[in-house]
Structures are given as structure tokens and as C-alpha cells.
Amino acid sequence: MTILVTGGRGQVARAVVDGLLTAGQPVRVASRDPEAAQVPDGVQAVRVDLSDPGTLPAALDGVEKVFLYADAKGIDGFIAAAEAAGAPHIVLLSTSSLTRANADRNPIAQMHVAVEDRLRASGLPWTFLRPGTFATNTLQWAPAIRATGVVKAPYPQAHASAIHEADIADIAVKAFTEPGHEGQAYLLSGPESVTQQEQVDCLAEATGRKIRLEEVSPEEYRATLSRWGGDNFIDQLLEYLAMWDGKPMPVCPAYTELTGRRGRTYAQWARDHAADFRPAD
Ligand SMILES: NC(=O)c1ccc[n+]([C@@H]2O[C@H](COP(=O)([O-])OP(=O)(O)OC[C@H]3O[C@@H](n4cnc5c(N)ncnc54)[C@H](OP(=O)(O)O)[C@@H]3O)[C@@H](O)[C@H]2O)c1
């Protein structure tokens, strides 16, 4: 029984691979660039582009379960290939944003709605993981922190219940290795709501460096973000920060209900990723 993990270079996929290997499960990693995926020794890496269904049959051969990144363009081709390969159980990396009031004008939420709908309508068994804000999003601060020790961002008091990728992976591993998770959708978050200022303070503590957050206007921030995404993405991000400015974000109970443990805090995430925020020697 092999479990195929797509999105091989992604932070969540890597955590899922680690979790499955720790649980003694056989894993195959799929990435658009398998060499860059840097898989652990002994793990097979194959090339898969979810937007190119021709890459799927070989990757799905002998596979009983799939950790799937959402790709609306490729989902019909993926479903056809998965059904031909024996209808593996799909654990989809979805998003909590599709449950929010503004989901109908959020293109990221709509992309995930399309993928969830297609999987639900297919004959494949599925489980949807719907995390909120990833702690790994703050890796976008790493180049500036390494170079200057200063994060320039608006809304220092904007909150997020940022989730550690290892917590998402824990739930994926449960969904793959225990009965009872098929047909379930789990809303996931970190265990506490933390402001951007508190996140920067955690990074300073974890790295032992002086790091400060310098508040800039949303428009100044927009200019620095232009290399990260299009106008739509930046509008959504700024709207999101403004919406949670000074307002704690609710915490989802699913991680604790499913594992019996509290999820990993942002402070823990900062310790786990401290090396990413330190200048090279
Ligand atoms: N960031 C957040 O706060 C957040 C919150 C909730 C949900 N999500 C969702 O989680 C997913 C990952 O987001 P992320 O921010 O973590 O991005 P990320 O780390 O950059 O991961 C993106 C991964 O997606 C894979 N991928 C993209 N297009 C692909 C394709 N055509 N075929 C195969 N793989 C493809 C890539 O794998 P390879 O390059 O190795 O092929 C890449 O590793 C997205 O669906 C996002 O909407 C994100």
C-alpha cells in the first residue's frame, strides 16, 4: 500500500512525508520538480504536474491513498486517472477560507470550492483538511530578517491563529491510517491567536537576534508584495490583515478533538524554523 504525496516541494507535503515515514507508511513523493523535492533517503520521487494528467498514471500505479494539493485546472484529469488506478482515498489540502462570509469573492476560496465539489461528486473516497493561515507564511519575512533584522508590515496588531505544518500533517496521517475519516471535512487552526508583533517577538526569541517590526502603510506594503502575487492576492491579503487588526481569531477545536493534544504554538514553529531566519555564517 503506497501513499502518494503531491506538492512535494511544499512545506505541508514535506511534513506529511515525515509524518507518514514516522508512522511506518510507504510513501511516494510527487513534484513538478522531483529532484528539487529533496526527499528522504529510500523514498521514491516522481514527476507530477497536476495540470498535466499525462503525468499521473505512472505516479498513481499501485497507490491506495493520495495527499492532494488543490488544482482546479487539473482536477477532472486527476479524478479520471485516480478512478482508473483503483479509486484511492484522497486527503485534500483545502482551506478554511471557503467557509467564510466573503468566500464568494475570494478566488482562492473559489478554487478550493471547485476542487472539493468535483471530488465530492466523484466516486473517490475523500477527506478535506481545511486549515486557516499557515505559520509558514511568515517565511516571506525571512530574507528581510536575515539581511536587516527588520520586518516592514502594516497592522502590527493583526491576529492569526497560525497553524504549524506538522499539525496539518498529524491530521493527514490520522486520516490515512485510521478508519472513520472518509467523507469528513476538518477545519484546522493553530492553538492560539497571535498578532504580527507577537510573531516577530517569537522569531527574535527563537533566533536570539534583535528583530523588530516597523509599521508601514498598506500601500507601502503593497509595493513590496508585488513580487509575491497579483493584485487580487494582494487585495485579499490586505483585506484579511485589516479585518483581524486588533481582533483575536477564533481557534478551531478539531486538532485537539482528533489527537487529544494541544496544537503546536507559533513560538514552537519559530523554534523549529529559527535557522531560516538567521544569516548564513
Ligand atoms: N498559505 C496559507 O496560509 C494557506 C492557508 C490555507 C490553505 N492553503 C492552501 O494550501 C496549499 C499550499 O499553499 P502554500 O501557501 O503552502 O504553498 P506552497 O508551500 O508554496 O506549496 C505549493 C505546492 O503546491 C504544489 N503545486 C502547485 N501547483 C502544482 C501543480 N500544478 N502540480 C503539482 N503540484 C503543484 C507545489 O509542488 P511542487 O512544486 O513540488 O510540484 C508546491 O510545493 C494551497 O492550496 C493553498 O491555497 C494555504
Short mmCIF file of C-alpha atoms and ligand atoms in Angstrom, two decimals:
data_model
loop_
_atom_site.label_atom_id
_atom_site.label_comp_id
_atom_site.label_asym_id
_atom_site.label_seq_id
_atom_site.Cartn_x
_atom_site.Cartn_y
_atom_site.Cartn_z
CA MET A 1 0.00 0.00 0.00
CA THR A 2 1.70 3.18 -1.18
CA ILE A 3 0.64 6.72 -0.27
CA LEU A 4 1.34 9.33 -2.94
CA VAL A 5 2.10 12.81 -1.55
CA THR A 6 1.72 15.57 -4.15
CA GLY A 7 3.13 19.09 -3.85
CA GLY A 8 6.46 17.54 -2.88
CA ARG A 9 8.35 20.82 -2.52
CA GLY A 10 5.65 22.38 -0.34
CA GLN A 11 6.12 22.76 3.41
CA VAL A 12 2.92 20.85 4.19
CA ALA A 13 3.80 17.99 1.83
CA ARG A 14 7.22 17.64 3.45
CA ALA A 15 5.65 17.47 6.90
CA VAL A 16 3.15 14.85 5.66
CA VAL A 17 6.01 12.76 4.23
CA ASP A 18 7.88 12.96 7.57
CA GLY A 19 4.72 12.04 9.50
CA LEU A 20 3.94 9.07 7.26
CA LEU A 21 7.51 7.76 7.44
CA THR A 22 7.44 8.07 11.26
CA ALA A 23 4.18 6.09 11.20
CA GLY A 24 5.93 3.39 9.13
CA GLN A 25 3.89 4.02 5.97
CA PRO A 26 5.28 3.53 2.44
CA VAL A 27 5.45 6.88 0.67
CA ARG A 28 5.98 8.10 -2.90
CA VAL A 29 6.56 11.83 -3.42
CA ALA A 30 5.18 13.68 -6.45
CA SER A 31 6.50 17.06 -7.53
CA ARG A 32 6.76 19.11 -10.67
CA ASP A 33 10.50 19.02 -9.91
CA PRO A 34 11.25 15.76 -8.09
CA GLU A 35 14.99 16.44 -7.84
CA ALA A 36 14.35 19.72 -6.03
CA ALA A 37 11.93 17.99 -3.66
CA GLN A 38 14.89 16.63 -1.62
CA VAL A 39 13.07 13.52 -0.42
CA PRO A 40 14.39 11.44 2.49
CA ASP A 41 16.70 8.51 1.64
CA GLY A 42 14.87 5.49 0.27
CA VAL A 43 11.76 7.42 -0.79
CA GLN A 44 10.80 7.39 -4.48
CA ALA A 45 10.15 10.79 -6.11
CA VAL A 46 8.19 11.06 -9.36
CA ARG A 47 7.33 13.95 -11.64
CA VAL A 48 3.70 15.03 -11.47
CA ASP A 49 2.14 18.22 -12.74
CA LEU A 50 -1.47 18.19 -11.59
CA SER A 51 -2.34 20.43 -14.55
CA ASP A 52 -0.98 17.75 -16.94
CA PRO A 53 -2.97 14.49 -16.50
CA GLY A 54 -0.49 12.60 -18.69
CA THR A 55 1.96 12.68 -15.76
CA LEU A 56 -0.48 10.88 -13.42
CA PRO A 57 -0.89 7.19 -14.43
CA ALA A 58 2.70 6.18 -13.65
CA ALA A 59 2.66 8.09 -10.35
CA LEU A 60 -0.66 6.51 -9.29
CA ASP A 61 0.38 2.95 -10.13
CA GLY A 62 -0.08 0.78 -7.02
CA VAL A 63 -1.24 3.74 -4.91
CA GLU A 64 -4.09 3.34 -2.39
CA LYS A 65 -4.09 6.83 -0.88
CA VAL A 66 -3.18 10.32 -2.09
CA PHE A 67 -2.35 13.57 -0.28
CA LEU A 68 -3.56 16.09 -2.85
CA TYR A 69 -2.80 19.76 -3.36
CA ALA A 70 -5.77 21.55 -4.92
CA ASP A 71 -5.50 22.38 -8.62
CA ALA A 72 -8.84 23.28 -10.19
CA LYS A 73 -7.50 23.14 -13.75
CA GLY A 74 -6.29 19.57 -13.33
CA ILE A 75 -8.94 18.10 -11.04
CA ASP A 76 -11.05 16.38 -13.73
CA GLY A 77 -7.96 14.74 -15.21
CA PHE A 78 -6.80 13.76 -11.73
CA ILE A 79 -10.16 12.16 -10.86
CA ALA A 80 -10.20 10.18 -14.11
CA ALA A 81 -6.63 8.94 -13.53
CA ALA A 82 -7.36 8.09 -9.88
CA GLU A 83 -10.52 6.16 -10.79
CA ALA A 84 -8.56 4.23 -13.42
CA ALA A 85 -5.89 3.47 -10.79
CA GLY A 86 -8.40 1.82 -8.42
CA ALA A 87 -10.06 4.78 -6.61
CA PRO A 88 -7.56 5.68 -3.88
CA HIS A 89 -8.63 7.61 -0.75
CA ILE A 90 -7.91 11.32 -1.33
CA VAL A 91 -6.90 13.59 1.56
CA LEU A 92 -7.18 17.09 0.10
CA LEU A 93 -5.25 20.13 1.35
CA SER A 94 -8.12 22.63 1.17
CA THR A 95 -8.65 25.91 3.05
CA SER A 96 -10.83 27.35 5.82
CA SER A 97 -11.37 30.45 3.66
CA LEU A 98 -14.16 28.67 1.78
CA THR A 99 -16.27 28.70 4.98
CA ARG A 100 -16.02 32.49 5.48
CA ALA A 101 -18.73 35.03 4.70
CA ASN A 102 -16.71 36.62 1.86
CA ALA A 103 -15.82 33.27 0.20
CA ASP A 104 -17.81 34.04 -2.95
CA ARG A 105 -15.48 36.93 -3.85
CA ASN A 106 -12.25 35.20 -2.76
CA PRO A 107 -10.63 33.50 -5.79
CA ILE A 108 -8.52 31.18 -3.61
CA ALA A 109 -11.63 30.01 -1.73
CA GLN A 110 -13.49 29.54 -5.01
CA MET A 111 -10.68 27.44 -6.47
CA HIS A 112 -10.88 25.12 -3.45
CA VAL A 113 -14.70 25.01 -3.61
CA ALA A 114 -14.41 23.82 -7.23
CA VAL A 115 -11.95 21.06 -6.27
CA GLU A 116 -13.98 19.93 -3.22
CA ASP A 117 -17.20 19.86 -5.30
CA ARG A 118 -15.60 17.75 -8.03
CA LEU A 119 -14.16 15.27 -5.50
CA ARG A 120 -17.50 15.03 -3.66
CA ALA A 121 -19.27 14.30 -6.96
CA SER A 122 -16.68 11.65 -7.94
CA GLY A 123 -16.68 8.04 -6.84
CA LEU A 124 -13.46 8.54 -4.84
CA PRO A 125 -13.36 8.38 -1.04
CA TRP A 126 -12.24 11.78 0.28
CA THR A 127 -11.25 13.72 3.43
CA PHE A 128 -10.92 17.50 3.32
CA LEU A 129 -8.38 19.30 5.54
CA ARG A 130 -9.38 22.97 5.79
CA PRO A 131 -6.58 24.85 7.57
CA GLY A 132 -6.51 28.59 8.15
CA THR A 133 -3.41 30.80 7.97
CA PHE A 134 -0.16 28.83 7.75
CA ALA A 135 2.67 29.77 10.12
CA THR A 136 4.94 29.17 7.10
CA ASN A 137 3.53 32.34 5.51
CA THR A 138 5.92 34.26 7.77
CA LEU A 139 8.83 32.69 5.86
CA GLN A 140 8.23 35.60 3.48
CA TRP A 141 9.82 37.77 6.20
CA ALA A 142 12.97 35.61 6.28
CA PRO A 143 15.05 37.42 3.60
CA ALA A 144 14.48 40.84 5.26
CA ILE A 145 15.11 39.45 8.74
CA ARG A 146 18.31 37.73 7.65
CA ALA A 147 19.53 40.89 5.89
CA THR A 148 18.38 43.68 8.24
CA GLY A 149 16.55 42.29 11.28
CA VAL A 150 13.57 44.47 10.33
CA VAL A 151 10.12 43.36 9.14
CA LYS A 152 8.20 46.11 7.36
CA ALA A 153 4.47 45.38 7.56
CA PRO A 154 1.15 47.12 8.20
CA TYR A 155 -1.24 46.22 11.02
CA PRO A 156 1.22 45.01 13.71
CA GLN A 157 -1.78 44.07 15.87
CA ALA A 158 -3.42 41.94 13.14
CA HIS A 159 -4.13 38.47 14.52
CA ALA A 160 -3.82 34.97 13.07
CA SER A 161 -4.36 31.53 14.63
CA ALA A 162 -1.37 30.42 12.58
CA ILE A 163 -1.06 26.67 12.15
CA HIS A 164 2.19 24.66 12.17
CA GLU A 165 2.55 22.45 9.07
CA ALA A 166 3.29 19.49 11.38
CA ASP A 167 -0.22 19.85 12.88
CA ILE A 168 -1.80 19.62 9.42
CA ALA A 169 0.41 16.59 8.77
CA ASP A 170 -0.69 14.93 12.03
CA ILE A 171 -4.31 15.07 10.87
CA ALA A 172 -3.40 13.85 7.38
CA VAL A 173 -1.58 10.86 8.91
CA LYS A 174 -4.64 10.07 11.08
CA ALA A 175 -6.92 10.30 8.04
CA PHE A 176 -4.67 7.87 6.16
CA THR A 177 -4.05 5.37 8.95
CA GLU A 178 -7.31 5.22 10.96
CA PRO A 179 -10.84 4.33 9.89
CA GLY A 180 -13.67 6.85 10.09
CA HIS A 181 -12.23 9.89 8.29
CA GLU A 182 -13.74 9.32 4.85
CA GLY A 183 -16.40 11.91 3.95
CA GLN A 184 -15.20 14.26 6.74
CA ALA A 185 -14.05 17.90 6.44
CA TYR A 186 -11.86 19.25 9.27
CA LEU A 187 -11.43 22.95 9.99
CA LEU A 188 -7.93 23.40 11.42
CA SER A 189 -6.05 26.25 13.10
CA GLY A 190 -3.19 26.80 15.49
CA PRO A 191 -3.91 26.65 19.25
CA GLU A 192 -3.85 30.40 19.90
CA SER A 193 -4.34 33.71 18.15
CA VAL A 194 -1.12 35.73 17.84
CA THR A 195 -0.54 39.20 16.45
CA GLN A 196 2.08 40.00 13.82
CA GLN A 197 4.04 41.83 16.54
CA GLU A 198 3.95 38.73 18.76
CA GLN A 199 5.10 36.58 15.83
CA VAL A 200 8.09 38.86 15.28
CA ASP A 201 8.85 38.70 19.03
CA CYS A 202 8.74 34.88 18.86
CA LEU A 203 11.22 34.94 15.97
CA ALA A 204 13.55 37.21 17.96
CA GLU A 205 13.35 34.87 20.95
CA ALA A 206 13.88 31.75 18.83
CA THR A 207 16.87 33.12 16.92
CA GLY A 208 18.44 35.06 19.78
CA ARG A 209 18.59 38.10 17.47
CA LYS A 210 17.20 41.62 17.66
CA ILE A 211 14.27 41.68 15.24
CA ARG A 212 11.75 44.48 15.07
CA LEU A 213 8.54 45.13 13.22
CA GLU A 214 8.43 48.55 11.55
CA GLU A 215 4.89 49.58 10.71
CA VAL A 216 4.38 50.75 7.14
CA SER A 217 1.19 51.83 5.39
CA PRO A 218 -0.85 49.24 3.48
CA GLU A 219 0.15 51.00 0.24
CA GLU A 220 3.88 50.79 1.02
CA TYR A 221 3.39 47.11 1.84
CA ARG A 222 1.51 46.59 -1.44
CA ALA A 223 4.58 47.77 -3.35
CA THR A 224 6.84 45.26 -1.57
CA LEU A 225 4.34 42.44 -2.21
CA SER A 226 4.15 42.89 -5.97
CA ARG A 227 6.73 40.14 -6.48
CA TRP A 228 4.68 37.65 -4.40
CA GLY A 229 1.39 37.70 -6.30
CA GLY A 230 -1.15 39.53 -8.45
CA ASP A 231 -3.43 42.42 -7.42
CA ASN A 232 -6.20 40.06 -6.41
CA PHE A 233 -3.96 38.15 -4.00
CA ILE A 234 -2.58 41.38 -2.51
CA ASP A 235 -6.08 42.88 -2.11
CA GLN A 236 -7.19 39.74 -0.28
CA LEU A 237 -4.15 39.78 1.99
CA LEU A 238 -4.55 43.45 2.93
CA GLU A 239 -8.29 42.99 3.50
CA TYR A 240 -7.52 39.99 5.70
CA LEU A 241 -4.97 41.89 7.80
CA ALA A 242 -7.36 44.84 8.22
CA MET A 243 -10.21 42.50 9.18
CA TRP A 244 -8.18 40.89 12.01
CA ASP A 245 -6.48 44.10 13.20
CA GLY A 246 -6.77 44.05 17.00
CA LYS A 247 -9.26 41.19 16.84
CA PRO A 248 -8.30 37.69 18.08
CA MET A 249 -9.03 35.00 15.53
CA PRO A 250 -11.12 32.05 16.72
CA VAL A 251 -9.31 28.78 17.38
CA CYS A 252 -10.70 25.55 15.85
CA PRO A 253 -11.11 22.57 18.21
CA ALA A 254 -10.62 19.79 15.62
CA TYR A 255 -6.89 19.19 16.17
CA THR A 256 -7.34 18.60 19.91
CA GLU A 257 -10.55 16.61 19.40
CA LEU A 258 -8.79 14.31 16.94
CA THR A 259 -5.39 13.96 18.65
CA GLY A 260 -6.12 14.59 22.34
CA ARG A 261 -3.27 17.14 22.31
CA ARG A 262 -2.93 20.92 22.04
CA GLY A 263 -1.56 22.01 18.68
CA ARG A 264 1.92 23.48 18.27
CA THR A 265 2.17 27.19 19.07
CA TYR A 266 3.69 29.86 16.82
CA ALA A 267 6.56 30.07 19.36
CA GLN A 268 7.22 26.37 18.69
CA TRP A 269 7.09 26.98 14.94
CA ALA A 270 9.62 29.82 15.33
CA ARG A 271 11.98 27.49 17.23
CA ASP A 272 11.57 24.78 14.56
CA HIS A 273 12.38 27.28 11.77
CA ALA A 274 14.92 29.50 13.56
CA ALA A 275 17.65 28.57 11.09
CA ASP A 276 15.61 30.09 8.22
CA PHE A 277 15.76 33.49 9.95
CA ARG A 278 19.48 33.53 10.82
CA PRO A 279 22.05 34.96 8.40
CA ALA A 280 24.35 32.35 6.84
CA ASP A 281 27.71 32.12 8.66
N1 LIG B 1 -0.71 29.73 2.93
C1 LIG B 1 -1.80 29.67 3.69
O1 LIG B 1 -1.97 30.40 4.69
C2 LIG B 1 -2.86 28.67 3.35
C3 LIG B 1 -3.93 28.51 4.22
C4 LIG B 1 -4.91 27.54 3.92
C5 LIG B 1 -4.79 26.77 2.77
N2 LIG B 1 -3.72 26.97 1.93
C6 LIG B 1 -3.62 26.15 0.71
O2 LIG B 1 -2.55 25.22 0.84
C7 LIG B 1 -1.95 24.98 -0.43
C8 LIG B 1 -0.45 25.23 -0.36
O3 LIG B 1 -0.25 26.55 -0.10
P1 LIG B 1 1.17 27.11 0.33
O4 LIG B 1 0.97 28.55 0.59
O5 LIG B 1 1.77 26.23 1.37
O6 LIG B 1 2.03 26.94 -0.95
P2 LIG B 1 3.48 26.26 -1.12
O7 LIG B 1 4.17 25.85 0.09
O8 LIG B 1 4.20 27.15 -1.97
O9 LIG B 1 3.12 24.92 -1.83
C9 LIG B 1 2.73 24.92 -3.09
C10 LIG B 1 2.96 23.47 -3.54
O10 LIG B 1 1.91 23.18 -4.44
C11 LIG B 1 2.40 22.30 -5.40
N3 LIG B 1 1.81 22.57 -6.70
C12 LIG B 1 1.41 23.76 -7.17
N4 LIG B 1 0.94 23.62 -8.44
C13 LIG B 1 1.07 22.31 -8.74
C14 LIG B 1 0.79 21.54 -9.87
N5 LIG B 1 0.27 22.09 -10.99
N6 LIG B 1 1.07 20.23 -9.84
C15 LIG B 1 1.61 19.66 -8.75
N7 LIG B 1 1.89 20.34 -7.62
C16 LIG B 1 1.63 21.65 -7.63
C17 LIG B 1 3.89 22.57 -5.49
O11 LIG B 1 4.53 21.35 -5.51
P3 LIG B 1 5.79 21.12 -6.48
O12 LIG B 1 6.34 22.46 -6.82
O13 LIG B 1 6.72 20.29 -5.66
O14 LIG B 1 5.23 20.40 -7.65
C18 LIG B 1 4.26 23.32 -4.24
O15 LIG B 1 5.13 22.61 -3.45
C19 LIG B 1 -2.72 25.87 -1.41
O16 LIG B 1 -3.78 25.15 -1.99
C20 LIG B 1 -3.27 26.97 -0.51
O17 LIG B 1 -4.40 27.63 -1.04
C21 LIG B 1 -2.76 27.89 2.20
#
